[in-house]
Coordinates of C-alpha atoms in Angstrom, one line a residue:
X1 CA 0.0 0.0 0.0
X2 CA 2.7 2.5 1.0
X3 CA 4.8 2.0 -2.1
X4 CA 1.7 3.7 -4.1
X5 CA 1.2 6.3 -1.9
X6 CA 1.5 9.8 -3.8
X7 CA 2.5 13.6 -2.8
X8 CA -0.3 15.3 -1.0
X9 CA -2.4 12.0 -0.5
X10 CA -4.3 12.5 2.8
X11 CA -4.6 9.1 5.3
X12 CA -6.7 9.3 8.4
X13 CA -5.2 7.7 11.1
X14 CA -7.3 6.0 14.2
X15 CA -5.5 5.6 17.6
X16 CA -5.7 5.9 21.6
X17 CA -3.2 6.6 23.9
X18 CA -0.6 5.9 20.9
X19 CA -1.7 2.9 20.0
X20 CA -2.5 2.1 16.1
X21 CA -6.3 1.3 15.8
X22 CA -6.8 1.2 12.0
X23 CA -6.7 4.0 8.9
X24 CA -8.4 5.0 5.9
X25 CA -7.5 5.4 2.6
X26 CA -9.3 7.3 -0.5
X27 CA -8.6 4.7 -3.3
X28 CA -10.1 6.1 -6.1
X29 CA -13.7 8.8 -6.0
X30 CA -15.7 5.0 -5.1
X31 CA -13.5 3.3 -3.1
X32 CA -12.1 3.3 0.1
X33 CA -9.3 1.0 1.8
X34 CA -9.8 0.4 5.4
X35 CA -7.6 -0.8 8.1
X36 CA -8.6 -1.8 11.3
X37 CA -7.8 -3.6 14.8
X38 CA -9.7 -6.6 16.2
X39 CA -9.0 -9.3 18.8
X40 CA -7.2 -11.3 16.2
X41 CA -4.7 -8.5 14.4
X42 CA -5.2 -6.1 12.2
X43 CA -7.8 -6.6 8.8
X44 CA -8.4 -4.5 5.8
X45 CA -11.6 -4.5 4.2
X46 CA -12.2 -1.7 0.7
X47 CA -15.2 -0.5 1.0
X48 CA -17.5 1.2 -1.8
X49 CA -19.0 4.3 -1.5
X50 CA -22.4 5.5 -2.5
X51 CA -22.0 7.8 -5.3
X52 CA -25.2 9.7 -6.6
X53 CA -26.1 10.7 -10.3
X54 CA -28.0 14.0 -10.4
X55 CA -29.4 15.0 -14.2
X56 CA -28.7 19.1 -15.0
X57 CA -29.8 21.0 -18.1
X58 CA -28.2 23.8 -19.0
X59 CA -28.9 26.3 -22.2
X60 CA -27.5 29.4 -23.5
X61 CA -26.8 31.5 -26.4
X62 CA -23.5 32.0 -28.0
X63 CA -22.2 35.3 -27.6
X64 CA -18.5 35.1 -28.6
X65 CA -17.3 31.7 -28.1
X66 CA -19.1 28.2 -27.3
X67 CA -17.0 28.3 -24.2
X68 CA -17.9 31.5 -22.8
X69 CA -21.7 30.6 -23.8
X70 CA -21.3 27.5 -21.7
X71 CA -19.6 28.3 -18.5
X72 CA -22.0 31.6 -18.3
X73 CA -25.1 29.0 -18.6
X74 CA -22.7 27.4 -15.2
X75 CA -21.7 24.5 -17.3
X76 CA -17.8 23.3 -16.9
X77 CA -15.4 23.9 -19.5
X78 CA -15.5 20.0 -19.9
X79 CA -19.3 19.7 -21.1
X80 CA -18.0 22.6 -24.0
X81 CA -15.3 20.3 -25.1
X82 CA -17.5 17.3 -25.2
X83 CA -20.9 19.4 -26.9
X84 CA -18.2 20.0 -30.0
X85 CA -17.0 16.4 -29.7
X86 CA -20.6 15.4 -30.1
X87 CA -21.5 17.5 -32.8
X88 CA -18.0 18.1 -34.6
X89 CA -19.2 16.1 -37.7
X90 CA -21.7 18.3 -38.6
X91 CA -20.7 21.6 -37.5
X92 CA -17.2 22.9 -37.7
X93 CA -16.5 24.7 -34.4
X94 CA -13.5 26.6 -35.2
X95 CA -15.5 28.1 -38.1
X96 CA -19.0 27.7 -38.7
X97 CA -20.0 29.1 -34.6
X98 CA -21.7 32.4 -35.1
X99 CA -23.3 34.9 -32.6
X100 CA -26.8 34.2 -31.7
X101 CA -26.3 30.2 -31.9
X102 CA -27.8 28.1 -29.1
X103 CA -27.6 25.3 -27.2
X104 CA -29.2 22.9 -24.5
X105 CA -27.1 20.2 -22.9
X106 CA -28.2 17.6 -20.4
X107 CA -25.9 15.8 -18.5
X108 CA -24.7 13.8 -15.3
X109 CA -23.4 15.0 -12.7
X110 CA -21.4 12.4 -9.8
X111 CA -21.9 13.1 -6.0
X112 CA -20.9 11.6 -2.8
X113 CA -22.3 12.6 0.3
X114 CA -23.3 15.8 -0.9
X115 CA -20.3 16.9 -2.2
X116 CA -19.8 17.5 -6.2
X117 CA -17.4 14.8 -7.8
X118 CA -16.9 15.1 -11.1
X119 CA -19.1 15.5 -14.5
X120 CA -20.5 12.5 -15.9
X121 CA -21.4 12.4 -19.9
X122 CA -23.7 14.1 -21.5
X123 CA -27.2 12.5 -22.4
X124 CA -28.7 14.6 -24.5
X125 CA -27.9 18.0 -26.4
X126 CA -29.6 20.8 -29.2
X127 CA -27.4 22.8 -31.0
X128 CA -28.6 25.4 -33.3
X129 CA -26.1 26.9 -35.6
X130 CA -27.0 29.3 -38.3
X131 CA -31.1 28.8 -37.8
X132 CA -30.0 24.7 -38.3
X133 CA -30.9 22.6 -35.1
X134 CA -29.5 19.6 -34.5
X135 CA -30.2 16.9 -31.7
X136 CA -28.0 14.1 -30.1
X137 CA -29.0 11.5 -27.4
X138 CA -26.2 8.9 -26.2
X139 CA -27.8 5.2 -26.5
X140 CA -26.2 2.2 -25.0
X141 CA -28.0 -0.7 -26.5
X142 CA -28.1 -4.1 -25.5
X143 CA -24.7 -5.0 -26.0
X144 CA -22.8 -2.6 -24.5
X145 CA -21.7 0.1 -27.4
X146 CA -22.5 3.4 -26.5
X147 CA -23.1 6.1 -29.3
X148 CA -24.9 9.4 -29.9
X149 CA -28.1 8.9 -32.2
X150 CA -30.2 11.7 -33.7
X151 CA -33.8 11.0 -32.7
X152 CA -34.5 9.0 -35.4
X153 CA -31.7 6.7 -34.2
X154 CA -28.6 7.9 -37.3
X155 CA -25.2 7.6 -35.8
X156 CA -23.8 11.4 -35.4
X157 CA -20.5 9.6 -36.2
X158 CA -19.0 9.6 -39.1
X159 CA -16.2 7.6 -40.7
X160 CA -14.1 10.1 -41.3
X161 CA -13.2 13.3 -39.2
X162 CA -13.8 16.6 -40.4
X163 CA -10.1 18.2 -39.4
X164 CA -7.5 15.5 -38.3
X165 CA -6.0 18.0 -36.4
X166 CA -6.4 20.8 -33.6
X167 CA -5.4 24.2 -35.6
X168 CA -5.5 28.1 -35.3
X169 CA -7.3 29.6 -38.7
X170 CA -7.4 28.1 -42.2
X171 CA -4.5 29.2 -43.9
X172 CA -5.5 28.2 -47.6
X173 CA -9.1 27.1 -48.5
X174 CA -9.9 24.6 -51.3
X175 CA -10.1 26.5 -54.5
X176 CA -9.6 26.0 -58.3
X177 CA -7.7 29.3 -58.6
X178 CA -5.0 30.5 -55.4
X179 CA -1.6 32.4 -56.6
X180 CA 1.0 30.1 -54.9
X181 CA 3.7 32.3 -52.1
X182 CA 6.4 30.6 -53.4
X183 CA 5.9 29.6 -57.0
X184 CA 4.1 32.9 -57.8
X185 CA 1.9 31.4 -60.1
X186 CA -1.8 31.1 -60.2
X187 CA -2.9 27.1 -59.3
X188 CA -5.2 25.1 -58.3
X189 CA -5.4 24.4 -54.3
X190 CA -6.8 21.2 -54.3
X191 CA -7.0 20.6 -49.9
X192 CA -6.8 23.0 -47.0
X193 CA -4.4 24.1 -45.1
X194 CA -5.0 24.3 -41.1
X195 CA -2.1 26.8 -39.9
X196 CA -0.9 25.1 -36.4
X197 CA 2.1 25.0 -34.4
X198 CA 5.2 22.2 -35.5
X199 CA 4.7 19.3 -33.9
X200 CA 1.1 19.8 -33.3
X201 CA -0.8 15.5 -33.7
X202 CA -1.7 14.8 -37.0
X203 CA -4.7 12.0 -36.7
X204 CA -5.8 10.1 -39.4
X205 CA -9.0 11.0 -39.9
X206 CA -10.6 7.6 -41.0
X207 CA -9.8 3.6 -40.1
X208 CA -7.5 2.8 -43.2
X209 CA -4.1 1.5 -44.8
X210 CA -1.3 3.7 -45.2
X211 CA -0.4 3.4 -48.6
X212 CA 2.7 5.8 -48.9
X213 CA 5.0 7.6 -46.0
X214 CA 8.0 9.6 -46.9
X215 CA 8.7 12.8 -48.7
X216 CA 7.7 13.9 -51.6
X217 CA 8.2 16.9 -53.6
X218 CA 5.9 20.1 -52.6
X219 CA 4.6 17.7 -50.2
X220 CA 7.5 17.5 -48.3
X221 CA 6.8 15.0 -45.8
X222 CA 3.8 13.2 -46.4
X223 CA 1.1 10.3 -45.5
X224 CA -1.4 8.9 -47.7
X225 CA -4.4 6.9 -46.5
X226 CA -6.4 4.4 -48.3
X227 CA -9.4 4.4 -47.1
X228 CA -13.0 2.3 -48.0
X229 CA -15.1 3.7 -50.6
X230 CA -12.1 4.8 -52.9
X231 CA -11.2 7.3 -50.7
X232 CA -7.8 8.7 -50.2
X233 CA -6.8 11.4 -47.7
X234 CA -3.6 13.0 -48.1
X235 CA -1.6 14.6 -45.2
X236 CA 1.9 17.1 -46.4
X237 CA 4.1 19.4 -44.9
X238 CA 5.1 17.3 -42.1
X239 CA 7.8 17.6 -39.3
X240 CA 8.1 14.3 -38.3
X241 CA 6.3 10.7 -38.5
X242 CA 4.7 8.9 -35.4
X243 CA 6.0 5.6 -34.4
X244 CA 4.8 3.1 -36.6
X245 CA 3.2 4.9 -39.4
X246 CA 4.6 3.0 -42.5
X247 CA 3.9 1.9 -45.5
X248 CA 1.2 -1.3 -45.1
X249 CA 0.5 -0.5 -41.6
X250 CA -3.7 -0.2 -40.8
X251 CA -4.7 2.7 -38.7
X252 CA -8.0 3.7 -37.0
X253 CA -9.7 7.0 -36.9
X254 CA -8.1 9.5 -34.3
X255 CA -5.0 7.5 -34.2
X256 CA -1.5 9.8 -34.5
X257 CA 0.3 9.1 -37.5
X258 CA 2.6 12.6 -37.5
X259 CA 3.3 16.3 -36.7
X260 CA 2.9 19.4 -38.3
X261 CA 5.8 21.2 -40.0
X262 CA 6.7 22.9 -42.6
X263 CA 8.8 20.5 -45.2
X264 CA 8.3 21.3 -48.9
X265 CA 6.9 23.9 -50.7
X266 CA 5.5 25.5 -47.5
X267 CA 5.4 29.4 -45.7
X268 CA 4.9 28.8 -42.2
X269 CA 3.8 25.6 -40.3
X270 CA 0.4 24.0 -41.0
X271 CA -0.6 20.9 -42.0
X272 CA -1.7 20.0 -46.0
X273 CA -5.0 17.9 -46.0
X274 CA -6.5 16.0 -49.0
X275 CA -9.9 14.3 -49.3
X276 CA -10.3 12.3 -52.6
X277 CA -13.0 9.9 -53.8
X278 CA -12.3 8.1 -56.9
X279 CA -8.6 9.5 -57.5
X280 CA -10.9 13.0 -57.8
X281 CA -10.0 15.5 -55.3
X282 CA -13.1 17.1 -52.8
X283 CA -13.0 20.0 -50.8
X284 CA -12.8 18.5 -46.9
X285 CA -14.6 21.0 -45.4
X286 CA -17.6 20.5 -47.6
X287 CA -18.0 16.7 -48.6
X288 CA -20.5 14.9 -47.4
X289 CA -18.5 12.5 -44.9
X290 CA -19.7 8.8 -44.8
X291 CA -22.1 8.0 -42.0
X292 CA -21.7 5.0 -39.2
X293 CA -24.6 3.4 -39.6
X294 CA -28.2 3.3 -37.7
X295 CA -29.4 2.3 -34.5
X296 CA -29.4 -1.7 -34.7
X297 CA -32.9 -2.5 -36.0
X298 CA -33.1 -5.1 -32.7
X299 CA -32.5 -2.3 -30.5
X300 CA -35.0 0.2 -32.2
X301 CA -38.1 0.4 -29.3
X302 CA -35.3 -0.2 -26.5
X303 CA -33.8 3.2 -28.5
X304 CA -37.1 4.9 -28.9
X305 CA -37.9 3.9 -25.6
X306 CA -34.9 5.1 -23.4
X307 CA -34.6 8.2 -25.7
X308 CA -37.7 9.9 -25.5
X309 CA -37.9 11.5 -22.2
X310 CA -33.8 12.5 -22.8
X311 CA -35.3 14.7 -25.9
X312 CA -38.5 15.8 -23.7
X313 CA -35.7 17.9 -21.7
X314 CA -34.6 20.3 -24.9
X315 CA -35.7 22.6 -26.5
X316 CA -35.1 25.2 -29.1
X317 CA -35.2 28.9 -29.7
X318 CA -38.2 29.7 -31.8
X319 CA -37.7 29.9 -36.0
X320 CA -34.7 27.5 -35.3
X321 CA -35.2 25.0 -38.5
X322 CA -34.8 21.8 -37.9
X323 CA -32.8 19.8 -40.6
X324 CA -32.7 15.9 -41.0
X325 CA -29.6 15.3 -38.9

C-alpha cells in the first residue's frame, strides 16, 4: 500500500493513547481502503461508497465563443469540449460558430455525500447553428456500445473526421484558382491548409491502410491513406512521423500518425490535408463524410424507448429549422 502512496495524498489515522487502531485510505472517488484492529490483528476491508447521479440541463446563447456561452449558462469547460466532440461532424467549431447560436445540454453530474465529484457524460444536447438545429442523445444498446443517435436513431458519427487536427485559422481554403507564395503562379489548391504550431498531432481522420509515407516533392513529408469507398486522404508538410506509421500499416480513426511542420513547398507551419474519392479531389470541409450506420434494427423500441424523455428535456429557440440530422 505504502509504495503507491503519492505527494499530498491525505490518510486518516485512528488511535488511543498511541496505540494504532486502524486508517483509511481514498482509493479512487468509489472506493475506500480500510484498516482496522480486532481481537485477532489487524484486517483491511475496501469499501464502496455511494455515489449519486443528479441530471442538470443547462442552455444558452452564444455570444463570442461556445466556451464562454457554456460556462456563463454554469456549465464546466468539460461539457464545452464534449458538446463540439458530439456535434464536430456536422458543424465545424473553429469556423461555422456564429453569434446568436444556441444550445441545451443535459448531462450527469457524480456526488458523494453531498459533495460534487466530477461531470458525468452528457445524455442529450440541441445545438442550433445558423437557424439549423440539431439533436444528439447517447444510446447504450443491449450489447454494450454506446453512441450518440439523432432522434430518429442515425449515428452522429461519421467515418471520417472533419479536421485530423487541432489548428488556429485556415491558412489556404480549397479552390480551383489561389496564386502560390512561393511559385508565384496562379494554381489550383486542391486541400486545405490548417495553420498550427510544429509538432502539433496529425490523426488520421478515417480507419485505413497507409499506402505511402516519406517525402515527396511540394509535399515534403507526407502520409497517404487508403481508405473504404475509394477514398484517399492525403496529409503534407510534415515535421516528423509517429512511431509506426509506415507503408502497409492499418490505422483507426483518431490515431496519430505525425506532426505538423513545414517540409516542402510551404510558408509557415500547417498541415496540407486532401480528401479524394475516386482519385478526384473534394473539398474537406464541404464533402458529405460517410455515416456510421443506424441504430441496430433489434435495439430500435429499447432506442425509442430510453430516448424519449432525454429529448423531452430540450428545447429550441423559436424559428430555429430543424434539418434531418
Amino acid at each position: 500500500m505504502l509504495d503507491s502512496l503519492r505527494p499530498g495524498e491525505r490518510l486518516r489515522f485512528k488511535h488511543h493513547d498511541g496505540e494504532f487502531l486502524g486508517l483509511e485510505r481514498r482509493l479512487n472517488e468509489s472506493h475506500t481502503l480500510k484498516v482496522s484492529r480486532d481481537p485477532t490483528g489487524l484486517k483491511a476491508d475496501v469499501l464502496q461508497d455511494t455515489l449519486e447521479t443528479r441530471s442538470r440541463t443547462v442552455r444558452g446563447v452564444i455570444d463570442h465563443s461556445l466556451f464562454e456561452a457554456v460556462e456563463a449558462a454554469g456549465a464546466r469547460e468539460q461539457i464545452a469540449v464534449a458538446l463540439a466532440d458530439i456535434f464536430g461532424w456536422d458543424i465545424d467549431f473553429a469556423l461555422d460558430v456564429r453569434s446568436g447560436d444556441a444550445f441545451v445540454v443535459t448531462w450527469d453530474e457524480i456526488w458523494r455525500d453531498g459533495t460534487y465529484l466530477k461531470d458525468g457524460p452528457i445524455q442529450a444536447a440541441a445545438f442550433v447553428n445558423q437557424g439549423r438545429a440539431f439533436r444528439a442523445v447517447r444510446y447504450t444498446d443491449p450489447q454494450g456500445a454506446t453512441r450518440y443517435y439523432t432522434p430518429d436513431g442515425t449515428s452522429l458519427q461519421r467515418d471520417f473526421l472533419r479536421t485530423p487536427v487541432e489548428f488556429t485559422r485556415v491558412s489556404s481554403h480549397f479552390t480551383s484558382a489561389r496564386w502560390h507564395p512561393l511559385l508565384h503562379r496562379i494554381r489550383a489548391h486542391q486541400g486545405v491548409d490548417y495553420a498550427a504550431p510544429i509538432g502539433t498531432p496529425v490523426r488520421a481522420a478515417g480507419d485505413g491502410r497507409i499506402r505511402f509515407a516519406g517525402r515527396r516533392g511540394g509535399y515534403g513529408n507526407v502520409v497517404e491513406i487508403e481508405h473504404t469507398r475509394s477514398i484517399v486522404t492525403v496529409y503534407g508538410h510534415l515535421s516528423r512521423f509517429a512511431h509506426g506509421t509506415r507503408v502497409g500499416e492499418h490505422v483507426t480513426q483518431g490515431a496519430v500518425i505525425a506532426y505538423v511542420g513545414m517540409t516542402g513547398l510551404a510558408t509557415g507551419p500547417h498541415l496540407h490535408y486532401e480528401y479524394r474519392v475516386n482519385g478526384v479531389f473534394r473539398n474537406p470541409q464541404t464533402v458529405m463524410l460517410p455515416g456510421a450506420g443506424p441504430v441496430d434494427a433489434r435495439w430500435r423500441e429499447d432506442f425509442l424507448a430510453r430516448c424519449a424523455p432525454l429529448l423531452a428535456s430540450l428545447d429550441y429557440p423559436p424559428g430555429a429549422m430543424l434539418v434531418s440530422r
